[in-house]
mmCIF file of C-alpha atoms in Angstrom:
data_model
loop_
_atom_site.group_PDB
_atom_site.id
_atom_site.type_symbol
_atom_site.label_atom_id
_atom_site.label_comp_id
_atom_site.label_asym_id
_atom_site.label_seq_id
_atom_site.Cartn_x
_atom_site.Cartn_y
_atom_site.Cartn_z
ATOM 1 C CA MET A 693 92.732 113.056 130.128
ATOM 2 C CA ILE A 694 94.685 109.802 130.386
ATOM 3 C CA GLY A 695 93.230 107.114 128.135
ATOM 4 C CA LEU A 696 91.676 109.567 125.690
ATOM 5 C CA GLY A 697 93.925 108.321 122.880
ATOM 6 C CA THR A 698 92.566 104.781 123.137
ATOM 7 C CA LEU A 699 88.980 106.056 123.267
ATOM 8 C CA ILE A 700 89.596 108.069 120.089
ATOM 9 C CA ASN A 701 91.137 105.015 118.418
ATOM 10 C CA VAL A 702 88.213 102.770 119.359
ATOM 11 C CA ALA A 703 85.714 105.376 118.123
ATOM 12 C CA ALA A 704 87.602 105.772 114.835
ATOM 13 C CA ILE A 705 87.454 102.023 114.207
ATOM 14 C CA VAL A 706 83.738 101.804 114.988
ATOM 15 C CA VAL A 707 82.805 104.853 112.899
ATOM 16 C CA GLY A 708 85.057 103.883 110.008
ATOM 17 C CA GLY A 709 83.730 100.342 110.103
ATOM 18 C CA GLY A 710 80.138 101.574 110.175
ATOM 19 C CA ILE A 711 80.658 103.794 107.134
ATOM 20 C CA GLY A 712 82.433 100.996 105.282
ATOM 21 C CA LEU A 713 79.713 98.512 106.163
ATOM 22 C CA ALA A 714 76.988 100.842 104.875
ATOM 23 C CA GLY A 715 78.875 101.427 101.642
ATOM 24 C CA GLY A 716 79.779 97.766 101.199
ATOM 25 C CA LYS A 717 76.119 96.758 101.066
ATOM 26 C CA ARG A 718 75.871 98.636 97.784
ATOM 27 C CA LEU A 719 78.801 96.759 96.233
ATOM 28 C CA SER A 720 78.604 93.566 94.198
ATOM 29 C CA SER A 721 80.537 90.500 95.353
ATOM 30 C CA ARG A 722 82.971 91.086 92.483
ATOM 31 C CA ALA A 723 83.624 94.657 93.616
ATOM 32 C CA GLN A 724 84.103 93.483 97.208
ATOM 33 C CA GLN A 725 86.636 90.900 96.067
ATOM 34 C CA THR A 726 88.507 93.569 94.134
ATOM 35 C CA LEU A 727 88.598 95.740 97.267
ATOM 36 C CA ILE A 728 89.957 92.866 99.344
ATOM 37 C CA ARG A 729 92.753 92.222 96.836
ATOM 38 C CA GLY A 730 93.524 95.916 96.602
ATOM 39 C CA MET A 731 93.649 96.239 100.382
ATOM 40 C CA ALA A 732 95.954 93.217 100.510
ATOM 41 C CA VAL A 733 98.393 94.930 98.163
ATOM 42 C CA CYS A 734 98.291 98.117 100.277
ATOM 43 C CA VAL A 735 98.905 96.165 103.495
ATOM 44 C CA LEU A 736 101.830 94.330 101.887
ATOM 45 C CA PHE A 737 103.500 97.536 100.744
ATOM 46 C CA VAL A 738 102.953 99.255 104.103
ATOM 47 C CA ALA A 739 104.567 96.240 105.776
ATOM 48 C CA ILE A 740 107.463 96.137 103.320
ATOM 49 C CA GLY A 741 108.061 99.845 103.902
ATOM 50 C CA GLY A 742 108.112 99.314 107.670
ATOM 51 C CA VAL A 743 110.546 96.403 107.400
ATOM 52 C CA MET A 744 112.888 98.229 105.034
ATOM 53 C CA GLU A 745 112.848 101.354 107.200
ATOM 54 C CA GLU A 746 114.252 99.363 110.104
ATOM 55 C CA MET A 747 116.511 96.946 108.204
ATOM 56 C CA LEU A 748 118.260 99.177 105.675
ATOM 57 C CA VAL A 749 121.052 101.488 106.831
ATOM 58 C CA VAL A 750 123.806 103.399 105.046
ATOM 59 C CA GLU A 751 127.295 102.778 106.404
ATOM 60 C CA ASN A 752 130.380 104.287 104.800
ATOM 61 C CA GLY A 753 128.400 105.069 101.674
ATOM 62 C CA ALA A 754 127.155 101.489 101.285
ATOM 63 C CA LEU A 755 123.672 100.119 101.830
ATOM 64 C CA ARG A 756 123.573 97.410 104.485
ATOM 65 C CA THR A 757 120.977 95.480 106.422
ATOM 66 C CA ARG A 758 120.540 95.031 110.175
ATOM 67 C CA GLY A 759 118.260 93.045 112.410
ATOM 68 C CA THR A 760 118.131 89.974 110.167
ATOM 69 C CA LEU A 761 119.171 87.522 112.883
ATOM 70 C CA MET A 762 116.859 89.182 115.394
ATOM 71 C CA LEU A 763 113.943 88.831 112.975
ATOM 72 C CA VAL A 764 114.657 85.147 112.339
ATOM 73 C CA VAL A 765 115.092 84.334 116.032
ATOM 74 C CA SER A 766 111.979 86.293 117.031
ATOM 75 C CA ILE A 767 109.745 84.662 114.424
ATOM 76 C CA ALA A 768 111.111 81.176 115.152
ATOM 77 C CA LEU A 769 110.851 81.343 118.957
ATOM 78 C CA GLY A 770 107.672 83.402 118.882
ATOM 79 C CA GLY A 771 106.053 80.940 116.496
ATOM 80 C CA LEU A 772 106.907 78.021 118.759
ATOM 81 C CA MET A 773 105.496 79.851 121.775
ATOM 82 C CA GLY A 774 102.369 80.779 119.865
ATOM 83 C CA GLU A 775 101.793 77.204 118.740
ATOM 84 C CA LEU A 776 102.196 75.937 122.300
ATOM 85 C CA LEU A 777 99.706 78.522 123.536
ATOM 86 C CA ASP A 778 97.543 78.020 120.411
ATOM 87 C CA LEU A 779 96.776 81.738 120.261
ATOM 88 C CA ASP A 780 95.172 81.445 116.841
ATOM 89 C CA ARG A 781 92.537 79.037 118.141
ATOM 90 C CA ARG A 782 91.931 81.233 121.182
ATOM 91 C CA LEU A 783 91.449 84.331 119.033
ATOM 92 C CA GLU A 784 89.074 82.438 116.760
ATOM 93 C CA GLY A 785 87.184 81.248 119.838
ATOM 94 C CA PHE A 786 86.865 84.841 121.047
ATOM 95 C CA GLY A 787 85.691 85.865 117.585
ATOM 96 C CA ARG A 788 83.045 83.133 117.550
ATOM 97 C CA TRP A 789 81.882 84.215 121.006
ATOM 98 C CA LEU A 790 81.562 87.816 119.816
ATOM 99 C CA ARG A 791 79.710 86.658 116.702
ATOM 100 C CA GLU A 792 77.115 84.807 118.777
ATOM 101 C CA LYS A 793 76.764 87.462 121.475
ATOM 102 C CA SER A 794 76.362 90.235 118.884
ATOM 103 C CA GLY A 795 73.598 88.357 117.060
ATOM 104 C CA ASN A 796 75.694 87.688 113.971
ATOM 105 C CA GLY A 797 75.749 83.912 114.241
ATOM 106 C CA ARG A 798 74.789 83.438 110.600
ATOM 107 C CA ASP A 799 77.393 85.870 109.243
ATOM 108 C CA SER A 800 79.957 83.639 107.506
ATOM 109 C CA ARG A 801 82.357 86.568 106.997
ATOM 110 C CA PHE A 802 82.351 87.762 110.614
ATOM 111 C CA LEU A 803 85.286 85.674 111.838
ATOM 112 C CA ASP A 804 87.583 86.470 108.913
ATOM 113 C CA GLY A 805 86.763 90.152 109.172
ATOM 114 C CA PHE A 806 87.360 90.255 112.913
ATOM 115 C CA ILE A 807 90.692 88.394 112.839
ATOM 116 C CA THR A 808 92.082 90.192 109.787
ATOM 117 C CA ALA A 809 91.130 93.639 111.070
ATOM 118 C CA THR A 810 92.393 92.881 114.583
ATOM 119 C CA MET A 811 95.772 91.718 113.329
ATOM 120 C CA THR A 812 96.108 94.760 111.071
ATOM 121 C CA VAL A 813 95.321 97.503 113.595
ATOM 122 C CA SER A 814 96.680 95.917 116.800
ATOM 123 C CA ILE A 815 100.218 95.030 115.704
ATOM 124 C CA GLY A 816 102.897 97.697 115.630
ATOM 125 C CA ALA A 817 105.013 100.080 117.627
ATOM 126 C CA MET A 818 102.556 102.989 117.347
ATOM 127 C CA ALA A 819 99.995 101.186 119.506
ATOM 128 C CA ILE A 820 102.501 100.541 122.307
ATOM 129 C CA VAL A 821 104.422 103.831 122.208
ATOM 130 C CA GLY A 822 101.243 105.858 121.806
ATOM 131 C CA ALA A 823 99.595 104.134 124.762
ATOM 132 C CA VAL A 824 102.669 104.730 126.936
ATOM 133 C CA GLU A 825 102.774 108.431 126.022
ATOM 134 C CA ASP A 826 99.076 108.663 126.781
ATOM 135 C CA GLY A 827 99.474 106.901 130.113
ATOM 136 C CA ILE A 828 102.438 108.908 131.387
ATOM 137 C CA HIS A 829 102.038 112.359 129.858
ATOM 138 C CA GLY A 830 98.402 112.352 128.745
ATOM 139 C CA ASP A 831 99.739 112.958 125.221
ATOM 140 C CA TYR A 832 97.475 111.180 122.731
ATOM 141 C CA THR A 833 99.115 112.624 119.575
ATOM 142 C CA ILE A 834 100.542 109.289 118.396
ATOM 143 C CA LEU A 835 97.288 107.436 119.005
ATOM 144 C CA ALA A 836 95.355 110.203 117.226
ATOM 145 C CA ALA A 837 97.538 109.699 114.151
ATOM 146 C CA LYS A 838 97.052 105.932 114.411
ATOM 147 C CA SER A 839 93.306 106.482 114.754
ATOM 148 C CA LEU A 840 93.181 108.297 111.427
ATOM 149 C CA MET A 841 95.012 105.456 109.686
ATOM 150 C CA ASP A 842 92.852 102.828 111.374
ATOM 151 C CA PHE A 843 89.721 104.734 110.345
ATOM 152 C CA VAL A 844 90.646 104.464 106.665
ATOM 153 C CA ILE A 845 91.871 100.862 106.931
ATOM 154 C CA ILE A 846 88.762 99.586 108.732
ATOM 155 C CA LEU A 847 86.456 101.580 106.461
ATOM 156 C CA VAL A 848 87.827 99.785 103.405
ATOM 157 C CA MET A 849 88.039 96.400 105.120
ATOM 158 C CA ALA A 850 84.489 96.564 106.469
ATOM 159 C CA SER A 851 83.118 97.337 103.017
ATOM 160 C CA SER A 852 84.414 93.978 101.798
ATOM 161 C CA LEU A 853 84.810 91.791 104.919
ATOM 162 C CA GLY A 854 81.737 92.895 106.842
ATOM 163 C CA LYS A 855 80.695 93.512 110.459
ATOM 164 C CA GLY A 856 83.517 91.574 112.074
ATOM 165 C CA CYS A 857 85.924 94.414 111.292
ATOM 166 C CA LEU A 858 84.074 96.775 113.651
ATOM 167 C CA PHE A 859 84.668 94.419 116.557
ATOM 168 C CA SER A 860 88.438 94.765 116.181
ATOM 169 C CA ALA A 861 87.864 97.854 118.330
ATOM 170 C CA ILE A 862 87.562 95.550 121.355
ATOM 171 C CA PRO A 863 91.091 94.005 121.217
ATOM 172 C CA VAL A 864 92.526 97.424 120.374
ATOM 173 C CA GLY A 865 90.797 98.945 123.384
ATOM 174 C CA LEU A 866 91.930 96.130 125.680
ATOM 175 C CA LEU A 867 95.543 96.167 124.459
ATOM 176 C CA GLN A 868 96.117 99.906 124.369
ATOM 177 C CA GLY A 869 94.079 100.499 127.506
ATOM 178 C CA SER A 870 96.151 97.947 129.439
ATOM 179 C CA VAL A 871 99.429 99.470 128.237
ATOM 180 C CA THR A 872 98.168 102.937 129.175
ATOM 181 C CA LEU A 873 97.374 101.773 132.712
ATOM 182 C CA LEU A 874 100.753 100.016 133.004
ATOM 183 C CA ALA A 875 102.662 102.770 131.194
ATOM 184 C CA ARG A 876 105.167 103.512 133.962
ATOM 185 C CA LEU A 877 106.090 99.823 134.183
ATOM 186 C CA VAL A 878 106.402 99.420 130.425
ATOM 187 C CA GLN A 879 108.319 102.628 129.667
ATOM 188 C CA PRO A 880 111.794 101.417 130.806
ATOM 189 C CA LEU A 881 111.520 98.516 128.351
ATOM 190 C CA LEU A 882 110.973 100.786 125.359
ATOM 191 C CA THR A 883 114.580 101.619 124.553
ATOM 192 C CA PRO A 884 115.416 102.806 121.013
ATOM 193 C CA ALA A 885 116.741 99.330 120.182
ATOM 194 C CA ALA A 886 113.598 97.663 121.562
ATOM 195 C CA LEU A 887 111.318 100.010 119.606
ATOM 196 C CA SER A 888 113.271 99.338 116.414
ATOM 197 C CA ALA A 889 112.978 95.582 116.955
ATOM 198 C CA LEU A 890 109.270 95.909 117.745
ATOM 199 C CA ALA A 891 108.661 97.946 114.592
ATOM 200 C CA LEU A 892 110.614 95.491 112.419
ATOM 201 C CA VAL A 893 108.917 92.335 113.663
ATOM 202 C CA GLY A 894 105.522 94.051 113.791
ATOM 203 C CA SER A 895 105.860 95.072 110.140
ATOM 204 C CA ALA A 896 106.812 91.505 109.221
ATOM 205 C CA LEU A 897 103.657 90.232 110.916
ATOM 206 C CA ILE A 898 101.539 92.808 109.090
ATOM 207 C CA PHE A 899 103.063 91.450 105.861
ATOM 208 C CA CYS A 900 101.694 88.057 106.879
ATOM 209 C CA VAL A 901 98.252 89.638 107.288
ATOM 210 C CA GLY A 902 98.511 90.904 103.718
ATOM 211 C CA LEU A 903 99.358 87.409 102.500
ATOM 212 C CA ASN A 904 96.296 86.057 104.278
ATOM 213 C CA LEU A 905 94.147 88.628 102.480
ATOM 214 C CA LEU A 906 95.464 87.401 99.137
ATOM 215 C CA TRP A 907 95.508 83.693 99.970
ATOM 216 C CA GLU A 908 92.976 82.787 102.630
ATOM 217 C CA LYS A 909 94.446 81.673 105.976
ATOM 218 C CA THR A 910 97.919 81.012 104.627
ATOM 219 C CA ILE A 911 99.622 81.900 107.928
ATOM 220 C CA ARG A 912 98.354 81.651 111.506
ATOM 221 C CA VAL A 913 99.428 85.195 112.358
ATOM 222 C CA ALA A 914 98.055 85.116 115.908
ATOM 223 C CA ASN A 915 100.443 82.269 116.711
ATOM 224 C CA LEU A 916 103.329 84.535 115.697
ATOM 225 C CA LEU A 917 102.377 87.345 118.097
ATOM 226 C CA PRO A 918 104.849 86.223 120.827
ATOM 227 C CA ALA A 919 107.562 87.175 118.330
ATOM 228 C CA LEU A 920 106.961 90.782 119.394
ATOM 229 C CA VAL A 921 107.867 89.922 122.992
ATOM 230 C CA VAL A 922 110.912 87.942 121.863
ATOM 231 C CA ALA A 923 112.057 90.886 119.725
ATOM 232 C CA VAL A 924 111.924 93.304 122.654
ATOM 233 C CA ALA A 925 113.734 90.801 124.925
ATOM 234 C CA TYR A 926 116.381 90.249 122.232
ATOM 235 C CA ALA A 927 117.033 93.981 122.019
ATOM 236 C CA LEU A 928 117.115 94.506 125.780
ATOM 237 C CA LEU A 929 119.632 91.688 126.171
ATOM 238 C CA GLY A 930 121.820 93.387 123.584
ATOM 239 C CA LEU A 931 122.156 90.258 121.451
#
């Protein structure tokens, strides 16, 4: 069944978030803060691992780096595009709308939880590649693996950041569902070089999410999202 992978992913986020929310109510504010900091460290190391996996290569017995210029160009141009489009404000506006419509208008943590969780589980090559595989071949293996990771991530996040984390299922469903429907159009763009660039820049953005967990709203990560598009274009142009 085409689209099953995204449905599994959305369900995993909702169920994981629900379990985390129920458990979080039993935790003191001090314990919740400790969880947030611990999750931040985990996110940072996952991001660092993703960046290093794409940047470090062994050539002639020596360790070298690749993709540095691509990363700089993608973040710089993507950041400018994001600021012009003001994606961060738009995402916050969507989060506020969800907060009101879901009856959580008085939940001060809702917005932070929604944005942080959305940025963590929506960015990355697995979401795009998995959705394409699901759309073309009906193969949801990649999205099933992502669902398991998202389940654990959202479970922990929801226990400390609250209900907003559950609603990250909506952007994930919209993004991956759209890619699944447009899979045959997107597939030619996903060359090995483009996927490598997407994974590298995506991991760098996830690192920014980790920084925001440690130091509140340090970086407007949503305004850096166009960097993913720039990275793919950079790779396709062979620059």
